[in-house]
mmCIF file of C-alpha atoms in Angstrom:
data_model
loop_
_atom_site.group_PDB
_atom_site.id
_atom_site.type_symbol
_atom_site.label_atom_id
_atom_site.label_comp_id
_atom_site.label_asym_id
_atom_site.label_seq_id
_atom_site.Cartn_x
_atom_site.Cartn_y
_atom_site.Cartn_z
ATOM 1 C CA MET S 3 0.545 -8.185 4.246
ATOM 2 C CA ARG S 4 -1.906 -5.582 3.008
ATOM 3 C CA PHE S 5 -2.187 -4.431 -0.594
ATOM 4 C CA PHE S 6 -0.561 -1.074 -1.321
ATOM 5 C CA THR S 7 -2.566 1.694 -2.962
ATOM 6 C CA PRO S 8 -1.686 2.916 -6.490
ATOM 7 C CA ASP S 9 -0.237 6.103 -4.957
ATOM 8 C CA GLU S 10 1.963 4.073 -2.595
ATOM 9 C CA ASN S 11 3.173 1.976 -5.527
ATOM 10 C CA ARG S 12 4.124 5.187 -7.335
ATOM 11 C CA ILE S 13 6.251 6.185 -4.341
ATOM 12 C CA ILE S 14 8.003 2.799 -4.488
ATOM 13 C CA LYS S 15 8.606 3.181 -8.208
ATOM 14 C CA LYS S 16 10.064 6.662 -7.678
ATOM 15 C CA ILE S 17 12.438 5.407 -4.972
ATOM 16 C CA ILE S 18 13.772 2.680 -7.288
ATOM 17 C CA GLU S 19 14.099 5.111 -10.210
ATOM 18 C CA ILE S 20 16.102 7.596 -8.111
ATOM 19 C CA PHE S 21 18.319 4.794 -6.788
ATOM 20 C CA ASP S 22 18.980 3.398 -10.288
ATOM 21 C CA GLU S 23 19.762 6.829 -11.722
ATOM 22 C CA ALA S 24 21.901 7.957 -8.786
ATOM 23 C CA ASN S 25 25.335 9.319 -9.551
ATOM 24 C CA PRO S 26 28.285 9.540 -7.136
ATOM 25 C CA GLY S 27 27.522 12.180 -4.539
ATOM 26 C CA SER S 28 23.770 12.210 -5.233
ATOM 27 C CA LEU S 29 22.646 10.267 -2.172
ATOM 28 C CA ALA S 30 20.761 13.352 -1.004
ATOM 29 C CA GLU S 31 18.176 12.642 -3.700
ATOM 30 C CA LEU S 32 17.036 9.666 -1.620
ATOM 31 C CA GLN S 33 16.668 11.682 1.559
ATOM 32 C CA VAL S 34 13.175 11.342 3.016
ATOM 33 C CA ALA S 35 12.985 15.109 3.572
ATOM 34 C CA ARG S 36 13.720 15.872 -0.076
ATOM 35 C CA LEU S 37 11.163 13.355 -1.335
ATOM 36 C CA LEU S 38 8.617 14.766 1.089
ATOM 37 C CA ARG S 39 9.231 18.380 0.076
ATOM 38 C CA LYS S 40 8.993 17.607 -3.641
ATOM 39 C CA ARG S 41 5.862 15.542 -3.149
ATOM 40 C CA LEU S 42 3.823 17.947 -0.997
ATOM 41 C CA ASN S 43 3.009 21.591 -1.491
ATOM 42 C CA PHE S 44 4.148 23.380 1.649
ATOM 43 C CA PHE S 45 6.583 26.272 1.989
ATOM 44 C CA ALA S 46 8.371 24.921 5.046
ATOM 45 C CA LEU S 47 7.998 22.266 7.721
ATOM 46 C CA ARG S 48 9.559 22.566 11.157
ATOM 47 C CA TRP S 49 9.483 20.344 14.226
ATOM 48 C CA ASN S 50 10.702 20.666 17.812
ATOM 49 C CA LEU S 51 11.307 18.164 20.581
ATOM 50 C CA GLU S 52 10.493 18.767 24.244
ATOM 51 C CA PRO S 53 7.905 20.058 23.792
ATOM 52 C CA ASP S 54 6.891 18.015 20.749
ATOM 53 C CA GLU S 55 5.354 20.181 18.056
ATOM 54 C CA VAL S 56 5.147 20.379 14.284
ATOM 55 C CA THR S 57 4.741 23.662 12.399
ATOM 56 C CA ILE S 58 3.600 23.941 8.790
ATOM 57 C CA TYR S 59 4.333 27.214 6.977
ATOM 58 C CA ILE S 60 2.035 28.272 4.162
ATOM 59 C CA PRO S 61 1.779 31.435 2.026
ATOM 60 C CA LYS S 62 0.341 34.526 3.695
ATOM 61 C CA SER S 63 -2.683 34.557 1.412
ATOM 62 C CA GLU S 64 -3.716 31.207 2.882
ATOM 63 C CA GLN S 65 -3.067 32.001 6.536
ATOM 64 C CA ASN S 66 -6.697 31.488 7.541
ATOM 65 C CA ASN S 67 -7.159 28.261 5.611
ATOM 66 C CA SER S 68 -7.070 25.755 8.476
ATOM 67 C CA GLU S 69 -8.562 23.077 6.233
ATOM 68 C CA LYS S 70 -5.522 23.259 3.957
ATOM 69 C CA THR S 71 -3.038 22.982 6.821
ATOM 70 C CA ASP S 72 -4.990 20.057 8.316
ATOM 71 C CA LYS S 73 -4.815 18.215 4.997
ATOM 72 C CA LEU S 74 -1.108 18.993 4.646
ATOM 73 C CA TYR S 75 -0.481 17.637 8.143
ATOM 74 C CA PHE S 76 -2.276 14.358 7.379
ATOM 75 C CA ASP S 77 -0.530 14.013 4.000
ATOM 76 C CA ILE S 78 2.866 14.505 5.655
ATOM 77 C CA ALA S 79 2.012 11.949 8.356
ATOM 78 C CA ASP S 80 0.788 9.447 5.737
ATOM 79 C CA PHE S 81 4.062 9.713 3.829
ATOM 80 C CA ILE S 82 6.293 9.339 6.901
ATOM 81 C CA TYR S 83 4.266 6.417 8.278
ATOM 82 C CA PHE S 84 4.413 4.692 4.876
ATOM 83 C CA ILE S 85 8.208 5.029 4.838
ATOM 84 C CA GLU S 86 8.301 3.523 8.343
ATOM 85 C CA GLU S 87 6.052 0.669 7.182
ATOM 86 C CA LEU S 88 8.365 -0.101 4.255
ATOM 87 C CA GLU S 89 11.249 -0.372 6.702
ATOM 88 C CA GLU S 90 9.269 -2.683 9.023
ATOM 89 C CA LEU S 91 8.456 -4.944 6.060
ATOM 90 C CA GLY S 92 12.128 -5.219 5.109
ATOM 91 C CA PHE S 93 11.637 -3.333 1.826
ATOM 92 C CA ILE S 94 14.010 -0.496 2.686
ATOM 93 C CA LYS S 95 16.601 0.507 5.259
ATOM 94 C CA LEU S 96 16.812 4.031 6.633
ATOM 95 C CA GLN S 97 20.371 5.257 6.974
ATOM 96 C CA ASN S 98 20.666 8.137 9.417
ATOM 97 C CA ILE S 99 23.054 10.971 8.615
ATOM 98 C CA PRO S 100 23.920 13.017 11.723
ATOM 99 C CA SER S 101 23.823 16.790 11.427
ATOM 100 C CA LYS S 102 26.247 19.199 13.067
ATOM 101 C CA ASN S 103 23.475 21.732 13.610
ATOM 102 C CA GLU S 104 20.433 19.934 15.022
ATOM 103 C CA ASP S 105 18.308 23.064 15.214
ATOM 104 C CA ASP S 106 18.880 23.842 11.548
ATOM 105 C CA SER S 107 18.222 20.238 10.562
ATOM 106 C CA ARG S 108 14.713 20.252 12.050
ATOM 107 C CA ILE S 109 13.287 22.413 9.308
ATOM 108 C CA LEU S 110 12.540 21.567 5.686
ATOM 109 C CA TYR S 111 12.438 24.199 2.951
ATOM 110 C CA ASP S 112 13.991 24.930 -0.423
ATOM 111 C CA ARG S 113 17.529 25.791 0.594
ATOM 112 C CA LYS S 114 18.460 26.734 -2.955
ATOM 113 C CA GLU S 115 15.945 29.570 -2.996
ATOM 114 C CA TYR S 116 15.753 30.590 0.664
ATOM 115 C CA THR S 117 17.751 30.872 3.868
ATOM 116 C CA TYR S 118 16.403 30.554 7.383
ATOM 117 C CA ASP S 119 17.264 32.671 10.403
ATOM 118 C CA PRO S 120 16.602 30.364 13.403
ATOM 119 C CA GLU S 121 17.170 33.087 15.973
ATOM 120 C CA ASN S 122 14.440 35.336 14.582
ATOM 121 C CA LYS S 123 12.506 32.481 12.915
ATOM 122 C CA ILE S 124 12.297 34.249 9.572
ATOM 123 C CA PHE S 125 13.063 33.321 5.963
ATOM 124 C CA TRP S 126 15.061 35.270 3.409
ATOM 125 C CA GLN S 127 14.631 34.828 -0.312
ATOM 126 C CA LYS S 128 17.667 34.987 -2.555
ATOM 127 C CA VAL S 129 17.372 37.746 -5.125
ATOM 128 C CA GLU S 130 19.638 37.911 -8.168
ATOM 129 C CA ASN S 131 19.707 40.564 -10.885
ATOM 130 C CA VAL S 132 16.333 42.030 -10.003
ATOM 131 C CA GLU S 133 15.806 45.385 -11.682
ATOM 132 C CA ILE S 134 14.607 48.151 -9.351
ATOM 133 C CA ALA S 135 14.536 51.810 -10.472
ATOM 134 C CA GLY S 136 16.705 50.975 -13.419
ATOM 135 C CA ARG S 137 19.300 49.176 -11.352
ATOM 136 C CA LYS S 138 19.921 45.427 -11.064
ATOM 137 C CA ILE S 139 20.118 44.287 -7.466
ATOM 138 C CA THR S 140 21.407 41.034 -5.978
ATOM 139 C CA GLY S 141 20.763 40.207 -2.350
ATOM 140 C CA GLN S 142 18.051 38.925 -0.043
ATOM 141 C CA ALA S 143 14.420 39.843 0.545
ATOM 142 C CA LEU S 144 12.418 39.076 3.658
ATOM 143 C CA VAL S 145 9.726 36.457 3.069
ATOM 144 C CA SER S 146 6.367 37.287 4.597
ATOM 145 C CA LEU S 147 5.075 34.094 6.210
ATOM 146 C CA GLU S 148 2.296 35.096 8.518
ATOM 147 C CA GLY S 149 0.463 31.952 7.513
ATOM 148 C CA TRP S 150 1.484 28.950 9.590
ATOM 149 C CA ARG S 151 0.019 26.481 12.018
ATOM 150 C CA THR S 152 1.572 24.521 14.885
ATOM 151 C CA PHE S 153 0.405 21.042 15.932
ATOM 152 C CA LYS S 154 1.248 19.849 19.435
ATOM 153 C CA THR S 155 1.975 16.197 18.741
ATOM 154 C CA ASP S 156 4.624 13.527 19.223
ATOM 155 C CA PHE S 157 4.655 13.080 15.435
ATOM 156 C CA ALA S 158 7.701 15.338 15.798
ATOM 157 C CA LYS S 159 9.645 12.258 16.971
ATOM 158 C CA ASP S 160 8.823 10.393 13.732
ATOM 159 C CA LEU S 161 10.010 13.361 11.704
ATOM 160 C CA GLN S 162 13.198 13.514 13.750
ATOM 161 C CA ARG S 163 13.939 9.829 13.113
ATOM 162 C CA CYS S 164 12.974 9.637 9.437
ATOM 163 C CA ALA S 165 13.088 13.007 7.720
ATOM 164 C CA LEU S 166 16.860 13.369 7.456
ATOM 165 C CA SER S 167 17.530 9.685 6.744
ATOM 166 C CA ILE S 168 18.552 8.234 3.394
ATOM 167 C CA ILE S 169 16.318 5.539 1.901
ATOM 168 C CA TYR S 170 18.255 2.458 0.838
ATOM 169 C CA PRO S 171 16.036 0.084 -1.208
ATOM 170 C CA LEU S 172 16.540 -3.595 -0.337
ATOM 171 C CA PRO S 173 16.139 -6.545 -2.770
ATOM 172 C CA LEU S 174 12.563 -7.204 -1.588
ATOM 173 C CA LEU S 175 11.476 -3.768 -2.816
ATOM 174 C CA ARG S 176 12.908 -4.338 -6.279
ATOM 175 C CA ASP S 177 11.399 -7.852 -6.373
ATOM 176 C CA TYR S 178 8.011 -6.345 -5.527
ATOM 177 C CA GLU S 179 8.265 -3.751 -8.294
ATOM 178 C CA ASP S 180 9.664 -6.213 -10.866
ATOM 179 C CA ASN S 181 6.721 -8.567 -10.264
ATOM 180 C CA LYS S 182 4.063 -5.950 -11.019
ATOM 181 C CA TYR S 183 3.642 -4.867 -7.406
ATOM 182 C CA LYS S 184 2.981 -8.310 -5.962
ATOM 183 C CA THR S 185 4.894 -9.545 -2.931
ATOM 184 C CA LEU S 186 6.487 -12.986 -2.701
ATOM 185 C CA GLU S 187 3.751 -14.035 -0.236
ATOM 186 C CA GLN S 188 1.006 -12.855 -2.590
ATOM 187 C CA ARG S 189 2.539 -14.752 -5.505
ATOM 188 C CA GLN S 190 2.902 -17.949 -3.434
ATOM 189 C CA TYR S 191 -0.692 -17.660 -2.230
ATOM 190 C CA LYS S 192 -1.890 -17.233 -5.815
ATOM 191 C CA LYS S 193 0.048 -20.325 -6.915
ATOM 192 C CA GLN S 194 -1.402 -22.383 -4.035
ATOM 193 C CA PHE S 195 -4.901 -21.135 -4.824
ATOM 194 C CA ILE S 196 -4.603 -22.087 -8.507
ATOM 195 C CA THR S 197 -3.269 -25.543 -7.553
ATOM 196 C CA ALA S 198 -6.167 -26.086 -5.147
ATOM 197 C CA LEU S 199 -8.646 -24.824 -7.730
ATOM 198 C CA TRP S 200 -7.395 -27.253 -10.358
ATOM 199 C CA ALA S 201 -7.549 -30.102 -7.859
ATOM 200 C CA ALA S 202 -11.156 -29.207 -7.089
ATOM 201 C CA ILE S 203 -12.028 -28.990 -10.786
ATOM 202 C CA LEU S 204 -10.402 -32.342 -11.590
ATOM 203 C CA GLY S 205 -12.053 -33.898 -8.542
ATOM 204 C CA GLY S 206 -15.400 -32.548 -9.678
ATOM 205 C CA ILE S 207 -14.931 -34.010 -13.160
ATOM 206 C CA SER S 208 -14.188 -37.426 -11.666
ATOM 207 C CA ALA S 209 -17.267 -37.241 -9.457
ATOM 208 C CA ILE S 210 -19.481 -36.217 -12.366
ATOM 209 C CA ALA S 211 -18.122 -39.107 -14.461
ATOM 210 C CA ALA S 212 -18.849 -41.547 -11.612
ATOM 211 C CA LEU S 213 -22.330 -40.104 -11.249
ATOM 212 C CA GLY S 214 -22.995 -40.551 -14.960
ATOM 213 C CA ALA S 215 -21.941 -44.190 -14.815
ATOM 214 C CA LEU S 216 -24.146 -44.763 -11.781
ATOM 215 C CA ILE S 217 -27.193 -43.184 -13.432
ATOM 216 C CA TYR S 218 -26.662 -45.350 -16.503
ATOM 217 C CA THR S 219 -26.454 -48.484 -14.329
ATOM 218 C CA LEU S 220 -29.616 -47.577 -12.461
ATOM 219 C CA ALA S 221 -31.464 -46.857 -15.648
ATOM 220 C CA THR S 222 -30.658 -50.273 -17.116
ATOM 221 C CA ASP S 223 -30.908 -52.428 -13.978
ATOM 222 C CA ASN S 224 -34.118 -52.988 -12.008
ATOM 223 C CA LYS S 225 -32.260 -54.535 -9.066
ATOM 224 C CA PRO S 226 -31.470 -52.460 -5.941
ATOM 225 C CA THR S 227 -27.879 -51.190 -5.932
ATOM 226 C CA THR S 228 -25.760 -50.588 -2.810
ATOM 227 C CA ILE S 229 -23.275 -47.694 -2.561
ATOM 228 C CA ASP S 230 -20.680 -47.100 0.133
ATOM 229 C CA ARG S 231 -20.576 -43.819 2.090
ATOM 230 C CA LEU S 232 -17.553 -42.435 0.206
ATOM 231 C CA ASP S 233 -19.395 -42.865 -3.087
ATOM 232 C CA LEU S 234 -22.379 -41.043 -1.668
ATOM 233 C CA GLU S 235 -20.235 -38.120 -0.544
ATOM 234 C CA ARG S 236 -18.738 -37.819 -3.998
ATOM 235 C CA ILE S 237 -22.145 -37.951 -5.603
ATOM 236 C CA GLU S 238 -23.631 -35.383 -3.274
ATOM 237 C CA TYR S 239 -20.655 -33.083 -3.917
ATOM 238 C CA ALA S 240 -21.124 -33.402 -7.687
ATOM 239 C CA ILE S 241 -24.862 -32.752 -7.389
ATOM 240 C CA LYS S 242 -24.414 -29.619 -5.298
ATOM 241 C CA ALA S 243 -21.450 -28.293 -7.273
ATOM 242 C CA ASN S 244 -23.099 -28.782 -10.649
ATOM 243 C CA HIS S 245 -26.761 -28.214 -9.726
ATOM 244 C CA ILE S 246 -27.820 -31.654 -10.952
ATOM 245 C CA SER S 247 -31.379 -32.737 -10.159
ATOM 246 C CA GLU S 248 -31.690 -36.151 -8.494
ATOM 247 C CA PRO S 249 -33.105 -38.822 -10.902
ATOM 248 C CA PHE S 250 -33.198 -41.456 -8.115
ATOM 249 C CA GLU S 251 -34.247 -42.026 -4.524
ATOM 250 C CA ILE S 252 -31.613 -42.455 -1.791
ATOM 251 C CA ILE S 253 -32.481 -44.449 1.354
ATOM 252 C CA SER S 254 -29.785 -44.104 4.026
ATOM 253 C CA ASN S 255 -29.049 -46.591 6.855
ATOM 254 C CA ASP S 256 -25.712 -48.203 7.728
ATOM 255 C CA THR S 257 -25.617 -49.184 4.072
ATOM 256 C CA LEU S 258 -27.143 -47.125 1.309
ATOM 257 C CA LEU S 259 -29.821 -48.494 -0.945
ATOM 258 C CA VAL S 260 -30.548 -46.736 -4.198
ATOM 259 C CA LYS S 261 -33.702 -47.629 -6.100
ATOM 260 C CA PRO S 262 -34.400 -46.371 -9.600
ATOM 261 C CA ILE S 263 -37.589 -44.339 -9.900
ATOM 262 C CA GLN S 264 -39.676 -45.948 -12.611
ATOM 263 C CA PRO S 265 -41.822 -43.717 -14.806
ATOM 264 C CA ALA S 266 -45.561 -44.039 -14.227
ATOM 265 C CA GLN S 267 -47.293 -46.511 -16.585
ATOM 266 C CA ASN S 268 -50.233 -45.527 -18.708
ATOM 267 C CA LYS S 269 -53.281 -47.349 -17.295
ATOM 268 C CA SER S 270 -54.973 -47.362 -20.664
ATOM 269 C CA ASN S 271 -52.428 -49.926 -21.838
ATOM 270 C CA GLU S 272 -53.172 -52.363 -19.005
#
């Protein structure tokens, strides 16, 4: 399993926080669409099936900013695909809630502040106690949304499947968050790695100790000494692992003969 980014871990933390703080009747707080709308800065998001298309609505002042709508599209796709990945990993379960009005359900916007007219494809903003010419008016005002962009893509199918679903966090998700964003597999791998590392360290200490004893024997004994192949492998491992220079000569045949290297004698003393 891959490592999640810090931003993805924040999404996981938010899901758990909402779930833990949920009150009766507040399941809508865990709806993918609501999390998506709160997370990303778009006015409205609409998708259609057959033909597949996704439309992002932005303020009129930004109608010509294609770079902004491109980024919004990729951010929306990243979020939806991450939710799908969490489900594939067994971290969450998406619970689908059928809607009586499918056409109305395929659009995301702030329903507390606005209403949508699907026939004319326009938005109305709720107006309460707005003073005009000395009079307070309550009603609706047409929202000017000339800034939008439509993407012809089958990403609409992912939105249809996920956007209106409720996220139900499974025990694996909480386990991941409780263990400082490390999965069970990552923790097991770390434990195995530490065990193997200690075994290598202890094995290296034993080899170094054997090498020290051998060097002492060679230094105090002028007779050739034989070493079996396993001993040689241990010695070579210790030499390479600890960067020890070789104070002796190794002659290798079927058996191994090690001869001490005697220091040169001073001829003036002969």
